[in-house]
PDB file of C-alpha atoms in Angstrom:
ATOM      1  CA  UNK A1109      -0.735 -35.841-175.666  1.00  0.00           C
ATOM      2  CA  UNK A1110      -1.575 -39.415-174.260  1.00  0.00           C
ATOM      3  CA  UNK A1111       1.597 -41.184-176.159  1.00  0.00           C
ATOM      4  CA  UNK A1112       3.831 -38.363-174.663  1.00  0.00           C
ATOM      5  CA  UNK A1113       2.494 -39.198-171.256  1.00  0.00           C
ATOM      6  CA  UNK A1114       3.006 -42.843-171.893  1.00  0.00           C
ATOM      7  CA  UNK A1115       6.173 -42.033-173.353  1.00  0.00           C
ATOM      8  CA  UNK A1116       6.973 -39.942-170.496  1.00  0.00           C
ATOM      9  CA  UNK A1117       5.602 -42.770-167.615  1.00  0.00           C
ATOM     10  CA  UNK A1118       7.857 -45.589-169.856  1.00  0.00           C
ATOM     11  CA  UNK A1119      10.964 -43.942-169.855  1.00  0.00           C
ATOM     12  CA  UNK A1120      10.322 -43.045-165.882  1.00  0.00           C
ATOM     13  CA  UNK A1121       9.758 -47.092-165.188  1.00  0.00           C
ATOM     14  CA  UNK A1122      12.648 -48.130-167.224  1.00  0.00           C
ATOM     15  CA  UNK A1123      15.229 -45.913-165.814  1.00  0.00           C
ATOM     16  CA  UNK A1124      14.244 -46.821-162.310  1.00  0.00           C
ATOM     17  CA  UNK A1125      14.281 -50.122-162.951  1.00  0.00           C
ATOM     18  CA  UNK A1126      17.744 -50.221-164.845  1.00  0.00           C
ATOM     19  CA  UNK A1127      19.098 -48.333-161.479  1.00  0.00           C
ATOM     20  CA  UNK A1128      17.298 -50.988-158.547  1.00  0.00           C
ATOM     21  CA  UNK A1129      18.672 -53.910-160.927  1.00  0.00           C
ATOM     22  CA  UNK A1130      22.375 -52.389-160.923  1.00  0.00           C
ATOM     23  CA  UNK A1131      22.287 -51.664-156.977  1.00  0.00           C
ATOM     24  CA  UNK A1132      21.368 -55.448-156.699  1.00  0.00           C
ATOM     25  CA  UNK A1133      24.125 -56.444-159.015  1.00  0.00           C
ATOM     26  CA  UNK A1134      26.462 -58.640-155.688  1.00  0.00           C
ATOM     27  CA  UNK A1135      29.916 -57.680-155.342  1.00  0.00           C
ATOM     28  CA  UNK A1136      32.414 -60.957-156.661  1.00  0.00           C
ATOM     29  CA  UNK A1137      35.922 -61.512-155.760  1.00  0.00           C
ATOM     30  CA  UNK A1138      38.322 -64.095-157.124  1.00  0.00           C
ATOM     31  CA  UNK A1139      40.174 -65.692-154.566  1.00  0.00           C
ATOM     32  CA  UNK A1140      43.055 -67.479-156.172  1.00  0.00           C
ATOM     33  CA  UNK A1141      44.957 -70.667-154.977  1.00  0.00           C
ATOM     34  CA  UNK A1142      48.066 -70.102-152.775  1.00  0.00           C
ATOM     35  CA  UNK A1143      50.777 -71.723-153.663  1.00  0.00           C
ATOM     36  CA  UNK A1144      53.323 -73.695-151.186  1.00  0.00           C
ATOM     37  CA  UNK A1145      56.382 -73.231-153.926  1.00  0.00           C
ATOM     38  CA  UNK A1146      59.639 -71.561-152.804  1.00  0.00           C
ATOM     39  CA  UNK A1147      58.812 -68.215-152.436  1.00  0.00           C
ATOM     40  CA  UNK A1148      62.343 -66.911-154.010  1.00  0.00           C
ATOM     41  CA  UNK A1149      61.653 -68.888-156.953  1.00  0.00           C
ATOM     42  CA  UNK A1150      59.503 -66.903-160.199  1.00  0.00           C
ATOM     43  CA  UNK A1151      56.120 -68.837-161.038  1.00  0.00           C
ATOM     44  CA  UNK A1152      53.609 -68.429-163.306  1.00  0.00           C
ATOM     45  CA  UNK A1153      49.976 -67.276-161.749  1.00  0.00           C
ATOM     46  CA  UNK A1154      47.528 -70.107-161.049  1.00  0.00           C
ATOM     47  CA  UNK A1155      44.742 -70.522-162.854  1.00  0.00           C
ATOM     48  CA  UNK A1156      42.647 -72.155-159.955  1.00  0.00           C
ATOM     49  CA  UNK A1157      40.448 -69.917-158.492  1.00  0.00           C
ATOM     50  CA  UNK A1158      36.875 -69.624-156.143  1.00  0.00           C
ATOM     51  CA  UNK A1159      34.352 -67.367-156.252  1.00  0.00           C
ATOM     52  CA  UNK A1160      32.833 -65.178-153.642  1.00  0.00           C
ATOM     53  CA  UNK A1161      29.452 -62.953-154.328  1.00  0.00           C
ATOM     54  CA  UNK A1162      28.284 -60.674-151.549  1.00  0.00           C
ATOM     55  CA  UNK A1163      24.669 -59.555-152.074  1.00  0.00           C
ATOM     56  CA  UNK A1164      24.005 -56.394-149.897  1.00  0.00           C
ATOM     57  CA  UNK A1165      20.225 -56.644-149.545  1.00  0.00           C
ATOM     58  CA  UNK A1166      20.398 -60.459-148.192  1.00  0.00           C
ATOM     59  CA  UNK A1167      23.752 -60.072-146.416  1.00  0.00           C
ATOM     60  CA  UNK A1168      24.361 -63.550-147.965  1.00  0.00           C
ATOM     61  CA  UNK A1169      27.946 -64.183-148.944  1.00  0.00           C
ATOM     62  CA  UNK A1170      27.909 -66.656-151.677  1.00  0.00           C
ATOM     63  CA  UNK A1171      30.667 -69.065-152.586  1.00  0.00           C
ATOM     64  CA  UNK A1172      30.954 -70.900-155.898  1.00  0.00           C
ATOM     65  CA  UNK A1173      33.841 -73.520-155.849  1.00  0.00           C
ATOM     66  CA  UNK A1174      34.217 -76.742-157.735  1.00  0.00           C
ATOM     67  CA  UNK A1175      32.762 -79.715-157.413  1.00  0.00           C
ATOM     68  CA  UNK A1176      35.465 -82.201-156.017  1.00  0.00           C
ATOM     69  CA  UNK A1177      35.790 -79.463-152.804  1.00  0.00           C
ATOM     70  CA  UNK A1178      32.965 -80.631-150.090  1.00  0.00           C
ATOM     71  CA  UNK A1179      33.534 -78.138-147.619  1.00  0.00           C
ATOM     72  CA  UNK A1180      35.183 -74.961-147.065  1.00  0.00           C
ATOM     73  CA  UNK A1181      36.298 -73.310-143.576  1.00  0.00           C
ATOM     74  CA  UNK A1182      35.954 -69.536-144.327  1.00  0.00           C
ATOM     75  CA  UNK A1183      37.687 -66.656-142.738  1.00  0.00           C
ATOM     76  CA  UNK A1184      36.781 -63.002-143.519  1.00  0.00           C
ATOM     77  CA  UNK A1185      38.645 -60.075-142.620  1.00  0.00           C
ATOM     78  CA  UNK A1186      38.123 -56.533-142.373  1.00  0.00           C
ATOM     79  CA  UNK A1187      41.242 -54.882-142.869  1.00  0.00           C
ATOM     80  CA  UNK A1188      40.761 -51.281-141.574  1.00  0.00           C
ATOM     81  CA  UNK A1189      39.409 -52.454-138.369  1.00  0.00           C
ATOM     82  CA  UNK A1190      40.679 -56.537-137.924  1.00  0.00           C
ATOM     83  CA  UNK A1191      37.270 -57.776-137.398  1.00  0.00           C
ATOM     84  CA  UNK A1192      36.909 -61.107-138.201  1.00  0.00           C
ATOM     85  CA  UNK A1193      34.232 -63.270-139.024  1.00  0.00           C
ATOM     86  CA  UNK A1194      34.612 -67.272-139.351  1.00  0.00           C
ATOM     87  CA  UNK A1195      31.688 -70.004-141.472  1.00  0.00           C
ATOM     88  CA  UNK A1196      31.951 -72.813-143.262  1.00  0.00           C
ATOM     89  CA  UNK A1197      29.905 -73.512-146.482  1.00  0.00           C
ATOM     90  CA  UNK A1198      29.401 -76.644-148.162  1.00  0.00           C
ATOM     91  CA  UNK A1199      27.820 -77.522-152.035  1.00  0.00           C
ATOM     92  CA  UNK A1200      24.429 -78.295-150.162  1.00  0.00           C
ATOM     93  CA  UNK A1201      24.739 -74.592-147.902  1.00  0.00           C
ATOM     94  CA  UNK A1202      27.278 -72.168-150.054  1.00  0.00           C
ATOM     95  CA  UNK A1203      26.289 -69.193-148.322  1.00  0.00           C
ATOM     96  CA  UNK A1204      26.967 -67.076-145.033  1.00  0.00           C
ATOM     97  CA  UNK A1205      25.058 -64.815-143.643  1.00  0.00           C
ATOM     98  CA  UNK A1206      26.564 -61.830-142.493  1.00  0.00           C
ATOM     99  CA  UNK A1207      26.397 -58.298-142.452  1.00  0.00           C
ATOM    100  CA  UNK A1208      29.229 -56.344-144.196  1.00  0.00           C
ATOM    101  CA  UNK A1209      30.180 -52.950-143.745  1.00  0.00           C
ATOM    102  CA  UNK A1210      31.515 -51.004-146.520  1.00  0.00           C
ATOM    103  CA  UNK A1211      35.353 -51.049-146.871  1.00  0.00           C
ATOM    104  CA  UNK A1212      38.201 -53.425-147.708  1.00  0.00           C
ATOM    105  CA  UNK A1213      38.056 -57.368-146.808  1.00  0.00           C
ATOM    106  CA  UNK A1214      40.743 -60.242-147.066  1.00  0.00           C
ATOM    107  CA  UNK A1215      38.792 -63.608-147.939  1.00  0.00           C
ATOM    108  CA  UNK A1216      40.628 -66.748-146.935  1.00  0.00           C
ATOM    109  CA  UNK A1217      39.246 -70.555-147.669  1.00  0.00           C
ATOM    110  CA  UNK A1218      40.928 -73.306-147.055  1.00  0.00           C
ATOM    111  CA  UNK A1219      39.467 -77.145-148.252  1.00  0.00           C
ATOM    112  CA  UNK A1220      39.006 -80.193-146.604  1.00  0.00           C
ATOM    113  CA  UNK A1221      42.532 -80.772-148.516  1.00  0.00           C
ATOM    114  CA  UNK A1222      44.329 -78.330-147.054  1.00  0.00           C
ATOM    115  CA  UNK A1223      44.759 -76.179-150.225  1.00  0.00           C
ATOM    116  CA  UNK A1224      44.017 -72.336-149.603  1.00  0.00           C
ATOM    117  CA  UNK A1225      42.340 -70.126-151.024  1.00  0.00           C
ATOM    118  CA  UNK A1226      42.305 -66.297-150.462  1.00  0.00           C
ATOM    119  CA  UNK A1227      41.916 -62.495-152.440  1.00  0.00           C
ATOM    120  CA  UNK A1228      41.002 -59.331-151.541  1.00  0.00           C
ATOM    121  CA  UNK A1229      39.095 -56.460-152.079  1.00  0.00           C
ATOM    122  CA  UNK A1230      36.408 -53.803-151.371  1.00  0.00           C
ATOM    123  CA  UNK A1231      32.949 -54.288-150.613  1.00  0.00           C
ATOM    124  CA  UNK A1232      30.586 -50.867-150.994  1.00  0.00           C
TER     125      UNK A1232
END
């Protein structure tokens, strides 16, 4: 009777667990490199790409870019409603705080180069 109990009391912990770690899993959304080609020509996709991480219990949006980028001016769009929100993030500070509803968003970064950087997608 006491190993069913603890049976019972294990399986309880580790399926509550498995579900808290999955709701803290963040969001990530590629934002790939725009590209200043002709537009009527074809072009192979480029494989150059940032990453963005939004962690709903923080609010913290997380970038992760490479290493010869030192800053990044960041603009963050809500499509359904236009709202926009504006940061800048750096290697030493790669996050933003802010509050995101759920629904779809339009990322754009651009470098201290003047390359951009931009994707889209929903955040829950």
């Amino acid at each position: 009777m006491i190993k069913k109990v603890i049976t019972l009391c294990a399986l309880h912990l580790f399926a509550f667990s498995s579900i808290s770690a999955a709701d803290s899993a963040p969001k990530s959304i590629k934002l790939g490199k725009r590209s200043t080609r002709n537009p009527n020509r074809p072009r192979m996709p480029c494989s150059q790409f940032l990453e963005f991480y939004y962690y709903r219990e923080t609010q913290e949006c997380q970038f992760s870019f490479y290493s010869d980028i030192e800053n990044l001016a960041v603009t963050i769009i809500e499509t359904s409603t236009g709202i926009i929100y504006y940061g800048e993030v750096s290697h030493e500070n790669p996050v933003i705080y802010q509050a995101l509803s759920s629904g779809k968003y339009h990322i754009i970064c651009m470098t201290d180069d003047g390359d951009t950087y931009e994707g889209e997608d929903y955040i829950q």
